[in-house]
Amino acid sequence: MGAGNSQENPAENEGAGHPIRRRESTQDSQRIKGLARLVTDRSRSRHQVEEYHDEQVVNKQSNQLLKHLFKKMDPTVLKTTGEVQGEVQLSFKYNFDTETLLVKVIRCRDLDCKDLRGKTVNPYVRLELFPDEINQGVKQTNTMKQTLNPSYNEIFSYHLTEPELLDVKLVVQVWEEDIMGKDDFLGECLVNLATFNFKASPVHTAWYTLQMETDLAISGDLDISLVYQLPQRLMVTVHGANNLIARDRDRNPDPFVKVAVPGVPMFYETQAAKDTVNPVWEQTFDFSVPQEEFDFRYLVFQVVDKNSTTVNDSLGQLIVDLNNFDPDIGYRGSFELSDLKNTERLRNKWSQHATAQEFKEALMAHSLAKHPQFLFQKQMGSKVITVTSRKAGAKAKLRIVNGVPVY
């Protein structure tokens, strides 16, 4: 019996081994389910990333369409008037032996983000001499990624004789690289090389405030006259202009003149002359200006090319101070036109009028709200998108062919 009692029961032995196998089987099943969930989660995450990327691309393209439509209605809506900010740090050194000017672009700070929905930019700096007599061309730094305070520390050289330093300016522009569309202008500074005395101080390093782009191609002069009648009638006559710039190669401008006295609630425009760089207007406008205000009042003239097929192009500005005006004698003379929009007195006078400001606010509101909805989606097929502003009397059209906007 002892021997019989000591025999193992096969059934019991088999049953005793099952809990271990069942635990292993359960653990394997859980591992498989966990791996399946992980694969599913990764697949879902990858899909979400792809969807997010696609959405960002569509948003970027949609904002480009929106900006283009608003720019067609009012070209000042995307201009940098009053909105440029930031500085660029530059260092200059001149080698008298080799007649070489070395320019070091050190860094920028506090740049403005022009993207409607972004917070940083991809900035680079461009340099060009004006005039560039021997075609030394445009020089450019590398592009820094996702920053408003880029550092470059890049050096560029220019061959300039000592006398040429007196007549040359260095145009320094900061741009944002935009892989989805046209690069955005972030600001400019004009460095007059004649202000440097390299013999007294071999290196000049400074921060330069960025401003709006200066149009150095503007030419010509404006002929005006002033007559004053008591008690406070200032009569301004715009006679004509000479040698205006023709921006389009295939046509002369259709120029007209805007006239204003800042602080006086009157604003005038001459009629547009047709197809000429030497227009004659002979139009007189009246302003109410007390004589005791002459010390701080001034006239602002802006010559504009009225082109119905594109946008109005500025042909130059002119400021005439009244503090030296003798009302008993009057005045007539010609003044050279130039690009004065970076001067303190013109900074907000022309582009920041109420309608332009409303356009900018509307552009931002449409972008943030992603409205209209049909614009903020992937464009398919061919269509024409039209936007109209009854208040501004403006209208713009954009054609899309096979899903691609035709700018």
Coordinates of C-alpha atoms in Angstrom, one line a residue:
M1 CA 0.0 0.0 0.0
G2 CA 2.9 2.3 0.8
A3 CA 4.1 1.8 -2.7
G4 CA 0.7 2.3 -4.1
N5 CA 0.2 5.4 -2.0
S6 CA 3.4 6.8 -3.3
Q7 CA 2.4 6.5 -7.0
E8 CA 1.7 9.9 -8.7
N9 CA -1.8 10.4 -10.1
P10 CA -1.3 11.4 -13.8
A11 CA -4.4 13.4 -13.8
E12 CA -3.5 15.4 -10.7
N13 CA 0.0 15.9 -12.1
E14 CA -1.4 17.2 -15.4
G15 CA -3.8 19.5 -13.6
A16 CA -1.1 20.8 -11.3
G17 CA 0.9 22.1 -14.3
H18 CA -1.9 24.0 -15.9
P19 CA -1.9 27.2 -13.7
I20 CA 1.7 28.0 -14.9
R21 CA 0.8 27.5 -18.5
R22 CA -2.4 29.5 -18.1
R23 CA -0.4 32.3 -16.5
E24 CA 2.1 32.3 -19.4
S25 CA -0.7 32.2 -21.9
T26 CA -2.5 35.1 -20.2
Q27 CA 0.8 37.1 -20.1
D28 CA 1.4 36.4 -23.8
S29 CA -2.1 37.5 -24.7
Q30 CA -1.7 40.7 -22.7
R31 CA 1.6 41.4 -24.4
I32 CA 0.0 40.9 -27.8
K33 CA -2.8 43.2 -26.9
G34 CA -0.4 45.8 -25.5
L35 CA 1.7 45.7 -28.7
A36 CA -1.5 45.9 -30.8
R37 CA -2.6 49.0 -28.8
L38 CA 0.9 50.5 -29.1
V39 CA 0.9 49.9 -32.9
T40 CA -2.6 51.4 -33.1
D41 CA -1.7 54.4 -31.0
R42 CA 1.5 55.0 -33.0
S43 CA -0.5 54.7 -36.2
R44 CA -3.2 57.1 -34.9
S45 CA -0.5 59.5 -33.7
R46 CA 1.3 59.4 -37.1
H47 CA -2.1 60.0 -38.8
Q48 CA -2.8 62.9 -36.4
V49 CA 0.6 64.4 -37.2
E50 CA 0.0 64.0 -40.9
E51 CA -3.4 65.6 -40.6
Y52 CA -2.0 68.5 -38.5
H53 CA 0.8 69.0 -41.1
D54 CA -1.8 69.0 -43.9
E55 CA -4.0 71.4 -42.0
Q56 CA -1.0 73.7 -41.4
V57 CA -0.1 73.7 -45.1
V58 CA -3.8 74.4 -46.1
N59 CA -3.9 77.3 -43.5
K60 CA -0.7 78.7 -44.9
Q61 CA -1.9 78.6 -48.4
S62 CA -5.3 80.0 -47.4
N63 CA -3.7 82.9 -45.6
Q64 CA -1.6 83.6 -48.7
L65 CA -4.8 83.7 -50.8
L66 CA -6.5 86.0 -48.2
K67 CA -3.5 88.4 -48.1
H68 CA -3.3 88.5 -51.9
L69 CA -7.1 89.4 -52.1
F70 CA -6.8 92.2 -49.5
K71 CA -3.6 93.5 -51.1
K72 CA -5.4 93.8 -54.4
M73 CA -8.2 95.8 -52.8
D74 CA -5.8 98.1 -50.9
P75 CA -2.0 97.8 -51.6
T76 CA -1.2 99.5 -48.2
V77 CA -2.7 96.7 -46.2
L78 CA 0.5 94.6 -46.2
K79 CA 2.9 97.5 -46.4
T80 CA 5.2 98.0 -43.5
T81 CA 4.2 101.6 -42.7
G82 CA 4.3 102.1 -39.0
E83 CA 4.8 98.4 -38.4
V84 CA 8.5 97.8 -38.9
Q85 CA 10.3 97.0 -35.7
G86 CA 13.7 95.7 -34.7
E87 CA 17.3 96.5 -35.1
V88 CA 20.3 95.1 -36.9
Q89 CA 23.9 95.3 -35.5
L90 CA 26.6 96.0 -38.1
S91 CA 30.3 96.5 -38.0
F92 CA 32.4 98.3 -40.6
K93 CA 36.2 98.3 -41.3
Y94 CA 38.1 99.7 -44.2
N95 CA 41.5 98.6 -45.5
F96 CA 43.2 101.5 -47.2
D97 CA 46.0 99.3 -48.7
T98 CA 43.6 97.0 -50.5
E99 CA 40.7 99.5 -50.8
T100 CA 38.4 97.0 -49.3
L101 CA 35.4 97.7 -47.1
L102 CA 34.5 94.8 -44.7
V103 CA 31.0 94.7 -43.4
K104 CA 30.1 92.3 -40.6
V105 CA 26.4 91.4 -40.0
I106 CA 26.5 90.5 -36.3
R107 CA 22.8 90.0 -35.4
C108 CA 19.3 91.3 -35.3
R109 CA 16.9 91.8 -32.4
D110 CA 13.2 92.3 -31.7
L111 CA 12.2 91.5 -35.3
D112 CA 8.5 91.7 -36.3
C113 CA 6.6 88.5 -37.3
K114 CA 4.7 89.2 -40.5
D115 CA 3.0 85.7 -40.6
L116 CA -0.7 86.2 -39.7
R117 CA -0.6 83.2 -37.3
G118 CA 3.0 82.7 -36.5
K119 CA 5.2 83.9 -33.6
T120 CA 8.7 83.6 -35.0
V121 CA 10.3 84.1 -38.4
N122 CA 13.1 82.6 -40.6
P123 CA 15.1 85.8 -41.2
Y124 CA 18.1 86.5 -43.4
V125 CA 19.9 89.8 -44.3
R126 CA 20.6 91.2 -47.7
L127 CA 23.3 93.8 -48.5
E128 CA 23.7 96.0 -51.6
L129 CA 25.6 99.1 -52.5
F130 CA 23.8 102.1 -53.9
P131 CA 25.0 103.1 -56.5
D132 CA 26.7 99.8 -57.4
E133 CA 29.0 101.1 -60.1
I134 CA 30.9 97.9 -60.8
N135 CA 28.1 95.4 -60.2
Q136 CA 29.3 93.9 -56.9
G137 CA 25.8 92.5 -56.6
V138 CA 23.5 91.5 -53.7
K139 CA 25.2 89.7 -50.8
Q140 CA 23.1 87.6 -48.4
T141 CA 23.6 85.9 -45.0
N142 CA 22.4 82.4 -44.1
T143 CA 18.8 82.0 -43.0
M144 CA 18.2 81.5 -39.3
K145 CA 15.3 79.3 -38.3
Q146 CA 12.4 80.2 -36.0
T147 CA 13.7 83.2 -34.2
L148 CA 13.1 87.0 -33.7
N149 CA 16.7 87.5 -32.5
P150 CA 19.0 85.9 -35.0
S151 CA 22.8 85.8 -34.8
Y152 CA 24.9 85.7 -38.0
N153 CA 28.5 86.9 -37.5
E154 CA 29.1 86.8 -41.2
I155 CA 31.5 89.1 -43.0
F156 CA 31.2 90.5 -46.6
S157 CA 33.7 92.5 -48.6
Y158 CA 33.3 95.3 -51.1
H159 CA 36.0 96.9 -53.3
L160 CA 35.7 100.7 -52.9
T161 CA 38.2 103.4 -53.4
E162 CA 38.4 106.1 -50.7
P163 CA 36.6 108.7 -52.8
E164 CA 33.9 106.3 -53.6
L165 CA 33.1 105.9 -49.9
L166 CA 31.8 109.5 -49.9
D167 CA 29.2 108.8 -52.6
V168 CA 27.9 105.3 -51.7
K169 CA 25.2 104.0 -49.3
L170 CA 24.9 100.5 -48.1
V171 CA 21.3 99.2 -48.3
V172 CA 20.7 96.6 -45.5
Q173 CA 17.4 94.7 -45.7
V174 CA 16.0 92.0 -43.4
W175 CA 13.7 89.4 -45.0
E176 CA 11.8 86.4 -43.8
E177 CA 12.1 83.3 -45.9
D178 CA 8.7 81.9 -46.8
I179 CA 8.8 78.5 -48.5
M180 CA 5.1 78.7 -49.3
G181 CA 5.2 82.0 -51.1
K182 CA 7.0 85.3 -51.6
D183 CA 9.5 86.3 -48.9
D184 CA 8.3 89.0 -46.5
F185 CA 10.1 92.3 -46.0
L186 CA 10.9 92.9 -42.3
G187 CA 12.8 96.2 -42.5
E188 CA 15.7 98.2 -43.9
C189 CA 18.4 100.6 -42.9
L190 CA 20.4 102.9 -45.1
V191 CA 24.0 103.4 -44.0
N192 CA 25.7 106.5 -45.4
L193 CA 29.4 105.4 -45.6
A194 CA 30.5 109.0 -45.9
T195 CA 29.7 109.5 -42.2
F196 CA 32.6 107.1 -41.2
N197 CA 36.1 108.4 -40.5
F198 CA 38.1 105.2 -40.8
K199 CA 41.4 107.1 -40.3
A200 CA 40.4 108.3 -36.9
S201 CA 38.5 105.1 -35.9
P202 CA 39.3 102.0 -37.9
V203 CA 36.2 100.0 -36.8
H204 CA 32.6 101.3 -36.5
T205 CA 30.1 99.1 -34.8
A206 CA 26.5 100.1 -34.1
W207 CA 22.8 99.1 -33.9
Y208 CA 20.7 100.4 -36.7
T209 CA 16.9 100.8 -36.4
L210 CA 15.0 99.0 -39.2
Q211 CA 12.6 101.2 -41.2
M212 CA 10.4 100.9 -44.2
E213 CA 12.0 100.3 -47.6
T214 CA 13.4 103.5 -49.2
D215 CA 12.8 104.0 -52.9
L216 CA 16.2 105.3 -54.2
A217 CA 15.0 105.3 -57.8
I218 CA 12.7 108.3 -57.4
S219 CA 13.6 111.3 -59.5
G220 CA 12.2 114.6 -60.7
D221 CA 11.0 117.8 -59.2
L222 CA 7.7 119.5 -58.4
D223 CA 6.8 123.1 -59.3
I224 CA 4.5 124.8 -56.8
S225 CA 3.5 128.3 -55.6
L226 CA 2.0 129.7 -52.4
V227 CA -0.2 132.8 -51.9
Y228 CA -1.8 134.0 -48.6
Q229 CA -4.8 136.1 -48.0
L230 CA -6.0 137.3 -44.7
P231 CA -7.5 136.3 -42.4
Q232 CA -6.3 132.7 -42.9
R233 CA -6.5 131.6 -46.5
L234 CA -3.5 129.7 -47.9
M235 CA -3.7 129.0 -51.6
V236 CA -1.5 126.3 -52.9
T237 CA -1.0 125.9 -56.7
V238 CA 0.5 122.7 -58.1
H239 CA 1.8 123.8 -61.5
G240 CA 3.6 120.7 -62.8
A241 CA 6.5 118.3 -62.5
N242 CA 9.6 117.4 -64.5
N243 CA 11.6 114.2 -65.2
L244 CA 9.4 111.9 -63.1
I245 CA 10.4 108.2 -62.9
A246 CA 8.7 105.8 -65.3
R247 CA 8.4 102.6 -63.3
D248 CA 7.0 100.5 -66.2
R249 CA 9.2 100.0 -69.2
D250 CA 6.3 99.9 -71.7
R251 CA 4.5 103.0 -70.5
N252 CA 4.8 106.5 -69.0
P253 CA 3.0 107.2 -65.7
D254 CA -0.4 108.9 -65.3
P255 CA 0.6 111.1 -62.4
F256 CA -1.5 113.1 -60.0
V257 CA -0.6 114.9 -56.7
K258 CA -2.0 114.6 -53.2
V259 CA -1.8 117.8 -51.1
A260 CA -2.3 118.1 -47.4
V261 CA -1.5 120.3 -44.4
P262 CA -1.2 117.8 -41.4
G263 CA -3.5 118.9 -38.7
V264 CA -5.8 120.8 -41.0
P265 CA -9.0 118.8 -42.0
M266 CA -8.6 119.2 -45.7
F267 CA -7.1 116.9 -48.3
Y268 CA -6.9 117.5 -52.1
E269 CA -5.8 115.6 -55.2
T270 CA -5.1 117.0 -58.7
Q271 CA -6.5 115.4 -61.8
A272 CA -4.3 112.7 -63.3
A273 CA -2.2 113.7 -66.3
K274 CA -2.0 111.1 -69.0
D275 CA 1.1 109.2 -70.2
T276 CA 3.8 111.7 -69.3
V277 CA 6.9 112.2 -67.1
N278 CA 6.5 116.0 -67.4
P279 CA 2.9 116.7 -66.3
V280 CA 1.2 120.0 -66.1
W281 CA -1.7 120.5 -63.7
E282 CA -2.2 124.2 -62.8
Q283 CA -4.6 123.5 -60.0
T284 CA -5.1 125.6 -56.9
F285 CA -6.3 124.4 -53.5
D286 CA -7.4 126.4 -50.4
F287 CA -6.4 125.6 -46.8
S288 CA -7.5 127.5 -43.7
V289 CA -4.2 128.2 -41.8
P290 CA -3.9 131.1 -39.3
Q291 CA -0.7 133.0 -39.7
E292 CA 0.3 132.4 -36.1
E293 CA 0.5 128.6 -36.9
F294 CA 3.1 128.9 -39.6
D295 CA 5.9 128.1 -37.2
F296 CA 4.7 124.5 -36.8
R297 CA 2.6 123.9 -40.0
Y298 CA 4.0 122.3 -43.2
L299 CA 2.7 121.2 -46.6
V300 CA 3.0 117.6 -47.7
F301 CA 2.9 116.7 -51.4
Q302 CA 2.9 113.2 -52.8
V303 CA 3.1 112.4 -56.5
V304 CA 1.4 109.2 -57.5
D305 CA 1.1 107.1 -60.7
K306 CA -2.6 106.4 -61.1
N307 CA -2.6 103.0 -62.9
S308 CA -6.0 101.4 -63.2
T309 CA -4.6 97.9 -64.1
T310 CA -2.4 97.5 -61.0
V311 CA -1.8 99.6 -57.9
N312 CA -1.0 103.3 -57.5
D313 CA 2.8 103.8 -57.4
S314 CA 4.4 106.6 -55.4
L315 CA 6.6 108.8 -57.5
G316 CA 8.0 110.8 -54.6
Q317 CA 7.2 113.1 -51.8
L318 CA 7.9 116.7 -50.8
I319 CA 7.6 118.6 -47.5
V320 CA 7.5 122.4 -47.5
D321 CA 7.7 124.1 -44.1
L322 CA 5.7 127.3 -43.6
N323 CA 8.0 128.7 -40.9
N324 CA 10.0 130.6 -43.5
F325 CA 7.1 131.5 -45.8
D326 CA 6.5 135.3 -46.1
P327 CA 2.7 135.8 -46.6
D328 CA 3.2 139.3 -48.0
I329 CA 5.4 138.1 -50.8
G330 CA 4.2 134.6 -51.6
Y331 CA 6.4 132.0 -53.1
R332 CA 7.0 130.0 -56.3
G333 CA 9.7 127.4 -56.9
S334 CA 10.7 123.8 -57.8
F335 CA 11.6 121.2 -55.2
E336 CA 13.3 117.8 -55.7
L337 CA 11.2 114.8 -55.1
S338 CA 12.4 111.9 -52.9
D339 CA 11.2 109.0 -50.8
L340 CA 10.3 110.6 -47.5
K341 CA 8.1 108.0 -45.9
N342 CA 10.7 107.1 -43.3
T343 CA 10.8 110.7 -42.0
E344 CA 8.9 111.2 -38.7
R345 CA 6.5 113.7 -40.2
L346 CA 5.4 111.3 -43.0
R347 CA 5.5 108.0 -41.2
N348 CA 1.8 107.7 -40.7
K349 CA 0.3 110.4 -43.0
W350 CA -0.5 108.5 -46.2
S351 CA -0.8 104.7 -45.6
Q352 CA -2.4 104.7 -42.2
H353 CA -5.6 106.4 -43.0
A354 CA -8.8 105.0 -41.6
T355 CA -9.8 102.8 -44.5
A356 CA -6.4 101.2 -44.7
Q357 CA -6.4 100.5 -41.0
E358 CA -9.9 98.9 -41.3
F359 CA -8.6 96.7 -44.1
K360 CA -5.7 95.5 -41.9
E361 CA -8.1 94.8 -39.0
A362 CA -10.5 92.9 -41.3
L363 CA -7.6 90.9 -42.7
M364 CA -6.5 89.8 -39.3
A365 CA -10.1 89.0 -38.2
H366 CA -10.7 86.8 -41.3
S367 CA -7.4 84.9 -40.7
L368 CA -8.1 84.2 -37.0
A369 CA -11.7 83.1 -37.7
K370 CA -10.8 81.1 -40.8
H371 CA -13.6 82.8 -42.6
P372 CA -14.9 82.5 -45.3
Q373 CA -14.8 78.7 -44.8
F374 CA -14.5 77.9 -48.5
L375 CA -11.2 79.8 -48.6
F376 CA -9.7 77.9 -45.7
Q377 CA -9.8 74.5 -47.3
K378 CA -7.8 72.6 -49.9
Q379 CA -8.5 74.2 -53.2
M380 CA -9.6 71.9 -56.0
G381 CA -10.6 72.5 -59.6
S382 CA -10.9 75.9 -61.3
K383 CA -12.7 78.9 -60.0
V384 CA -12.7 82.7 -59.6
I385 CA -12.8 84.1 -56.0
T386 CA -14.1 87.7 -55.8
V387 CA -14.1 90.0 -52.7
T388 CA -15.8 93.4 -52.6
S389 CA -15.8 96.2 -50.0
R390 CA -18.6 98.6 -50.7
K391 CA -17.4 101.1 -48.0
A392 CA -14.0 101.4 -49.6
G393 CA -15.3 101.1 -53.2
A394 CA -12.7 98.3 -53.8
K395 CA -12.9 94.9 -55.5
A396 CA -10.5 92.1 -56.1
K397 CA -10.5 88.8 -58.0
L398 CA -8.3 85.8 -57.8
R399 CA -8.3 83.0 -60.3
I400 CA -7.6 79.3 -59.3
V401 CA -6.7 76.9 -62.1
N402 CA -6.6 73.2 -61.2
G403 CA -6.3 74.0 -57.5
V404 CA -3.4 76.4 -58.1
P405 CA -3.9 80.2 -57.5
V406 CA -2.8 82.4 -60.4
Y407 CA -1.2 85.5 -58.8

